Tab-separated table of C-alpha atoms and ligand atoms in Angstrom:
chain	number	residue	atom	x	y	z
O	233	MET	CA	0.000	0.000	0.000
O	234	SER	CA	1.314	3.443	-0.834
O	235	ARG	CA	2.373	5.605	2.060
O	236	LYS	CA	-0.138	8.408	2.489
O	237	ARG	CA	0.548	9.399	6.055
O	238	ILE	CA	2.119	12.806	6.455
O	239	PRO	CA	5.049	12.799	8.889
O	240	PHE	CA	4.487	14.522	12.199
O	241	VAL	CA	7.205	15.686	14.559
O	242	ALA	CA	6.357	17.104	17.971
O	243	GLY	CA	8.583	18.493	20.687
O	244	ASN	CA	7.613	17.567	24.226
O	245	TRP	CA	9.273	20.204	26.367
O	246	LYS	CA	8.271	18.392	29.581
O	247	MET	CA	8.857	20.640	32.632
O	248	TYR	CA	11.416	22.837	30.908
O	249	LYS	CA	11.276	26.446	29.726
O	250	THR	CA	9.859	29.419	31.548
O	251	ILE	CA	7.967	31.979	29.509
O	252	ALA	CA	11.148	34.034	29.219
O	253	GLU	CA	13.089	31.012	27.973
O	254	ALA	CA	10.323	30.042	25.562
O	255	ARG	CA	10.442	33.553	24.097
O	256	GLN	CA	14.077	32.932	23.225
O	257	LEU	CA	13.642	29.473	21.747
O	258	VAL	CA	10.458	29.814	19.695
O	259	PRO	CA	11.593	32.557	17.269
O	260	GLU	CA	14.652	30.423	16.462
O	261	LEU	CA	12.398	27.438	15.784
O	262	VAL	CA	10.092	29.518	13.616
O	263	ARG	CA	13.016	30.763	11.521
O	264	GLY	CA	14.476	27.306	11.061
O	265	LEU	CA	11.270	25.391	10.447
O	266	SER	CA	9.467	27.769	8.121
O	267	ASP	CA	10.919	26.389	4.893
O	268	LEU	CA	10.549	22.714	5.811
O	269	ARG	CA	7.502	21.472	3.922
O	270	GLY	CA	5.708	18.148	3.766
O	271	VAL	CA	5.907	17.514	7.481
O	272	GLU	CA	3.563	18.623	10.252
O	273	LYS	CA	5.223	19.933	13.370
O	274	ALA	CA	4.122	20.943	16.820
O	275	ILE	CA	5.602	22.018	20.102
O	276	CYS	CA	4.205	21.115	23.493
O	277	PRO	CA	5.365	23.563	26.183
O	278	PRO	CA	4.287	23.548	29.829
O	279	PHE	CA	0.831	25.044	30.487
O	280	THR	CA	2.299	28.290	31.770
O	281	ALA	CA	4.039	29.059	28.466
O	282	LEU	CA	1.180	28.090	26.140
O	283	MET	CA	-0.262	31.601	25.754
O	284	ALA	CA	3.090	33.173	25.023
O	285	VAL	CA	4.103	30.437	22.596
O	286	LYS	CA	0.737	30.610	20.848
O	287	ALA	CA	1.304	34.307	20.166
O	288	LEU	CA	4.789	33.605	18.814
O	289	LEU	CA	3.467	30.876	16.488
O	290	GLU	CA	0.750	33.104	15.025
O	291	GLY	CA	0.893	32.944	11.224
O	292	THR	CA	3.234	29.930	11.131
O	293	ASP	CA	2.400	26.311	10.322
O	294	ILE	CA	3.732	25.071	13.659
O	295	GLY	CA	1.050	23.534	15.845
O	296	LEU	CA	0.709	23.823	19.601
O	297	GLY	CA	0.070	21.049	22.089
O	298	ALA	CA	-0.389	20.666	25.832
O	299	GLN	CA	1.142	17.837	27.843
O	300	ASN	CA	-1.925	16.816	29.804
O	301	LEU	CA	-5.554	17.616	30.579
O	302	TYR	CA	-8.260	16.507	32.971
O	303	TRP	CA	-11.391	14.838	31.645
O	304	GLU	CA	-14.058	16.764	33.542
O	305	LYS	CA	-15.625	19.762	31.810
O	306	GLU	CA	-15.230	22.065	34.826
O	307	GLY	CA	-15.564	21.997	38.569
O	308	ALA	CA	-13.784	21.936	41.895
O	309	PHE	CA	-10.622	20.180	40.708
O	310	THR	CA	-7.834	22.344	42.061
O	311	GLY	CA	-4.751	22.314	39.911
O	312	GLU	CA	-6.357	20.664	36.890
O	313	VAL	CA	-6.971	22.013	33.379
O	314	SER	CA	-10.110	21.128	31.425
O	315	PRO	CA	-10.311	19.885	27.841
O	316	MET	CA	-11.907	23.131	26.674
O	317	MET	CA	-9.244	25.227	28.412
O	318	VAL	CA	-6.632	23.317	26.419
O	319	ALA	CA	-8.662	23.488	23.218
O	320	GLU	CA	-8.843	27.293	23.460
O	321	LEU	CA	-5.086	27.383	22.919
O	322	CYS	CA	-3.954	24.119	21.335
O	323	GLN	CA	-4.639	21.659	18.541
O	324	TYR	CA	-2.907	18.728	20.247
O	325	VAL	CA	-2.600	17.186	23.680
O	326	ILE	CA	-0.147	14.536	24.855
O	327	ILE	CA	-1.929	11.872	26.904
O	328	GLY	CA	-0.576	9.038	29.019
O	329	HIS	CA	3.124	9.837	28.793
O	330	SER	CA	5.110	7.233	30.722
O	331	GLU	CA	6.252	9.928	33.153
O	332	ARG	CA	2.614	10.602	34.000
O	333	ARG	CA	1.925	6.899	34.352
O	334	THR	CA	4.974	6.459	36.607
O	335	TYR	CA	4.935	9.617	38.746
O	336	PHE	CA	1.267	10.630	38.655
O	337	ALA	CA	-0.456	7.266	38.786
O	338	GLU	CA	-2.088	7.450	35.386
O	339	THR	CA	-3.526	4.166	34.153
O	340	ASP	CA	-4.950	2.842	30.917
O	341	GLN	CA	-8.357	3.758	32.357
O	342	THR	CA	-7.494	7.401	33.050
O	343	VAL	CA	-5.803	7.585	29.659
O	344	ASN	CA	-9.025	6.347	28.115
O	345	ARG	CA	-11.106	9.025	29.845
O	346	LYS	CA	-8.662	11.726	28.784
O	347	VAL	CA	-8.565	10.577	25.166
O	348	LYS	CA	-12.366	10.644	24.998
O	349	ALA	CA	-12.482	14.099	26.586
O	350	ALA	CA	-9.866	15.433	24.174
O	351	LEU	CA	-11.640	14.091	21.090
O	352	GLU	CA	-14.907	15.571	22.310
O	353	VAL	CA	-13.527	19.112	22.165
O	354	GLY	CA	-11.739	18.564	18.853
O	355	LEU	CA	-8.220	18.152	20.215
O	356	ILE	CA	-5.928	15.635	18.545
O	357	PRO	CA	-4.630	13.326	21.278
O	358	ILE	CA	-1.046	12.113	21.059
O	359	VAL	CA	-1.416	8.911	23.064
O	360	CYS	CA	1.808	7.539	24.521
O	361	ILE	CA	2.434	3.853	25.025
O	362	GLY	CA	5.532	1.803	25.699
O	363	GLU	CA	6.969	-1.033	27.732
O	364	THR	CA	9.456	-0.722	30.582
O	365	LEU	CA	12.891	-2.336	30.500
O	366	ALA	CA	11.725	-5.109	32.854
O	367	GLU	CA	8.707	-5.823	30.658
O	368	ASN	CA	10.867	-5.813	27.553
O	369	GLU	CA	13.365	-8.199	29.070
O	370	ALA	CA	10.623	-10.491	30.320
O	371	GLY	CA	9.286	-10.811	26.773
O	372	GLN	CA	6.113	-8.910	27.654
O	373	THR	CA	6.341	-6.161	25.050
O	374	GLN	CA	3.521	-7.525	22.917
O	375	ALA	CA	1.194	-8.036	25.889
O	376	VAL	CA	1.879	-4.573	27.313
O	377	ILE	CA	1.531	-2.723	24.032
O	378	THR	CA	-1.639	-4.558	23.084
O	379	ARG	CA	-3.172	-3.876	26.496
O	380	GLN	CA	-2.228	-0.186	26.460
O	381	VAL	CA	-3.709	0.353	23.003
O	382	GLN	CA	-6.823	-1.702	23.668
O	383	ALA	CA	-7.641	-0.290	27.083
O	384	GLY	CA	-6.461	3.250	26.385
O	385	LEU	CA	-8.552	3.494	23.239
O	386	SER	CA	-11.515	1.314	24.165
O	387	ASP	CA	-15.047	2.414	23.472
O	388	ILE	CA	-13.981	5.270	21.231
O	389	GLN	CA	-15.797	6.175	18.067
O	390	LEU	CA	-13.282	7.651	15.680
O	391	LYS	CA	-14.944	9.999	13.281
O	392	GLN	CA	-14.523	8.157	10.033
O	393	ASP	CA	-14.262	11.396	8.106
O	394	VAL	CA	-10.606	10.792	7.483
O	395	ASP	CA	-9.371	14.247	6.532
O	396	VAL	CA	-8.149	15.356	3.130
O	397	ASN	CA	-4.633	14.164	3.882
O	398	GLY	CA	-5.904	10.703	4.641
O	399	THR	CA	-4.984	11.075	8.289
O	400	VAL	CA	-7.128	10.406	11.336
O	401	PRO	CA	-7.361	12.875	14.277
O	402	LEU	CA	-5.540	10.559	16.656
O	403	ILE	CA	-1.806	10.046	16.973
O	404	ILE	CA	0.011	7.260	18.800
O	405	ALA	CA	3.536	7.667	20.156
O	406	TYR	CA	5.436	4.458	20.780
O	407	GLU	CA	7.922	5.387	23.488
O	408	PRO	CA	9.709	2.437	25.053
O	409	VAL	CA	10.316	3.602	28.616
O	410	TRP	CA	13.888	2.301	28.559
O	411	ALA	CA	14.698	4.635	25.668
O	412	ILE	CA	13.336	7.847	27.200
O	413	GLY	CA	16.020	10.257	28.323
O	414	THR	CA	18.606	7.475	28.438
O	415	GLY	CA	20.448	8.169	25.210
O	416	LYS	CA	19.706	4.551	24.311
O	417	ALA	CA	17.205	4.780	21.484
O	418	ALA	CA	15.520	1.678	20.162
O	419	THR	CA	16.707	0.604	16.748
O	420	GLY	CA	14.559	1.708	13.851
O	421	GLU	CA	14.025	-1.907	12.956
O	422	PHE	CA	12.783	-2.859	16.444
O	423	ALA	CA	10.448	0.136	16.699
O	424	ASN	CA	9.085	-0.550	13.232
O	425	ARG	CA	8.364	-4.144	14.169
O	426	VAL	CA	6.456	-3.086	17.289
O	427	VAL	CA	4.337	-0.717	15.221
O	428	GLN	CA	3.758	-3.203	12.428
O	429	GLU	CA	3.151	-6.343	14.474
O	430	MET	CA	1.617	-5.012	17.678
O	431	ILE	CA	0.235	-1.484	17.362
O	432	ARG	CA	-1.405	-1.415	13.928
O	433	PRO	CA	-3.065	-4.849	14.255
O	434	THR	CA	-4.567	-3.744	17.581
O	435	LEU	CA	-5.722	-0.449	16.067
O	436	SER	CA	-7.274	-2.481	13.283
O	437	THR	CA	-9.317	-4.596	15.672
O	438	LEU	CA	-10.544	-1.399	17.354
O	439	PHE	CA	-11.189	0.882	14.393
O	440	GLY	CA	-10.991	-1.255	11.264
O	441	GLU	CA	-8.243	-1.490	8.711
O	442	PRO	CA	-8.650	1.806	6.808
O	443	ALA	CA	-8.452	3.881	9.994
O	444	ALA	CA	-5.650	1.738	11.423
O	445	SER	CA	-3.476	2.383	8.411
O	446	SER	CA	-4.277	6.114	8.471
O	447	ILE	CA	-3.395	6.740	12.133
O	448	ARG	CA	0.048	8.259	12.536
O	449	VAL	CA	2.330	6.305	14.843
O	450	LEU	CA	5.404	8.161	16.082
O	451	TYR	CA	8.523	6.866	17.749
O	452	GLY	CA	9.865	8.563	20.880
O	453	GLY	CA	12.885	7.917	23.072
O	454	SER	CA	16.306	9.541	22.650
O	455	VAL	CA	15.573	10.836	19.150
O	456	LYS	CA	18.298	13.236	18.029
O	457	ALA	CA	19.372	14.849	14.781
O	458	SER	CA	21.948	12.099	14.360
O	459	ASN	CA	19.533	9.132	14.575
O	460	ALA	CA	16.209	10.606	13.390
O	461	ALA	CA	16.491	9.390	9.789
O	462	GLU	CA	16.817	5.799	10.995
O	463	PHE	CA	13.257	6.044	12.317
O	464	PHE	CA	11.753	8.125	9.535
O	465	ASN	CA	12.977	5.666	6.922
O	466	GLN	CA	10.910	2.860	8.464
O	467	SER	CA	7.696	2.043	6.627
O	468	GLU	CA	5.431	2.094	9.703
O	469	ILE	CA	6.886	5.028	11.652
O	470	ASP	CA	5.339	8.378	10.809
O	471	GLY	CA	7.416	10.796	12.818
O	472	ALA	CA	8.747	11.405	16.292
O	473	LEU	CA	7.871	12.701	19.724
O	474	VAL	CA	11.067	14.394	20.813
O	475	GLY	CA	11.984	15.246	24.391
O	476	GLY	CA	15.444	16.575	25.237
O	477	ALA	CA	16.447	17.353	21.660
O	478	SER	CA	13.368	19.564	21.209
O	479	LEU	CA	14.803	22.045	23.717
O	480	LYS	CA	17.662	22.906	21.365
O	481	ALA	CA	16.567	24.810	18.280
O	482	GLN	CA	19.152	23.414	15.904
O	483	GLU	CA	18.644	19.796	16.985
O	484	PHE	CA	14.876	20.014	16.612
O	485	ILE	CA	15.127	21.754	13.247
O	486	GLU	CA	17.465	19.035	11.966
O	487	ILE	CA	15.076	16.326	13.166
O	488	VAL	CA	12.198	17.981	11.308
O	489	ARG	CA	14.435	18.324	8.253
O	490	ALA	CA	15.149	14.582	8.364
O	491	ALA	CA	11.394	13.942	8.437
O	492	ALA	CA	10.842	16.278	5.472
O	493	GLU	CA	13.584	14.502	3.537
O	494	SER	CA	12.058	11.085	4.225
O	495	VAL	CA	8.897	11.925	2.295
R	604	LIG	P1	13.773	12.052	25.120
R	604	LIG	O1	13.735	12.452	23.658
R	604	LIG	O2	14.389	13.091	25.979
R	604	LIG	O3	14.338	10.684	25.300
R	604	LIG	O4	12.255	11.984	25.594
R	604	LIG	C1	11.333	11.305	24.819
R	604	LIG	C2	9.986	11.618	25.333
R	604	LIG	O5	9.631	11.242	26.433
R	604	LIG	C3	9.093	12.416	24.478
R	604	LIG	O6	7.805	12.438	24.976
């Protein structure tokens, strides 16, 4: 089947960058990314910098994402941010990052509620999945990935109006936990196999084959300018969710360039 999925590269800033620091970084990104066509890009700053970054991205083709949301519409939930509050500013929202699962007790069930809430307000969820080192070494990768996709995305009606680009408003990020922030990326070949043999077949059982082959699946975990092409050249990997390297303008620009060149 011909490859119709448009590459997508997002920077997850995690808990880095004050507003002042964001104001330094974003203009550099805008300058470097503006002539890179054929790839969709987004940056996901902390909540506090979203307004400022949104203003700096005005008139560019760089999207904006949040790193979390809460599923309730509004209410007495001190410290939380509602889907609509995110949707006022962003097009994307990262859901179920392994750091949230590990440090903030998120589960497949809370991920599922958040994904539903995001879709309801028109946000594109970037749903993170991935096995830990112990699970990988115990040969449980398939079981973990299948469970995370199935439970995280259960009972969801994807609008079948696949958009003009042939893409579906849902993005998966395969981020093996052992590769995040460790400098030890997975190999392109391994990540591609996980997507091909575990993620897409599970998406297919949930949403049917046409949608499953239209959903973008990203790789994340120690992606840098020097190894990005290895992932983008894989048939089943449609881009990257970049952590540390997205905090350095030149690194992130080179990663996006590698994605543009893979088309
Ligand atoms: P690193 O790129 O820093 O390994 O982080 C990956 C990640 O967690 C992106 O969400």
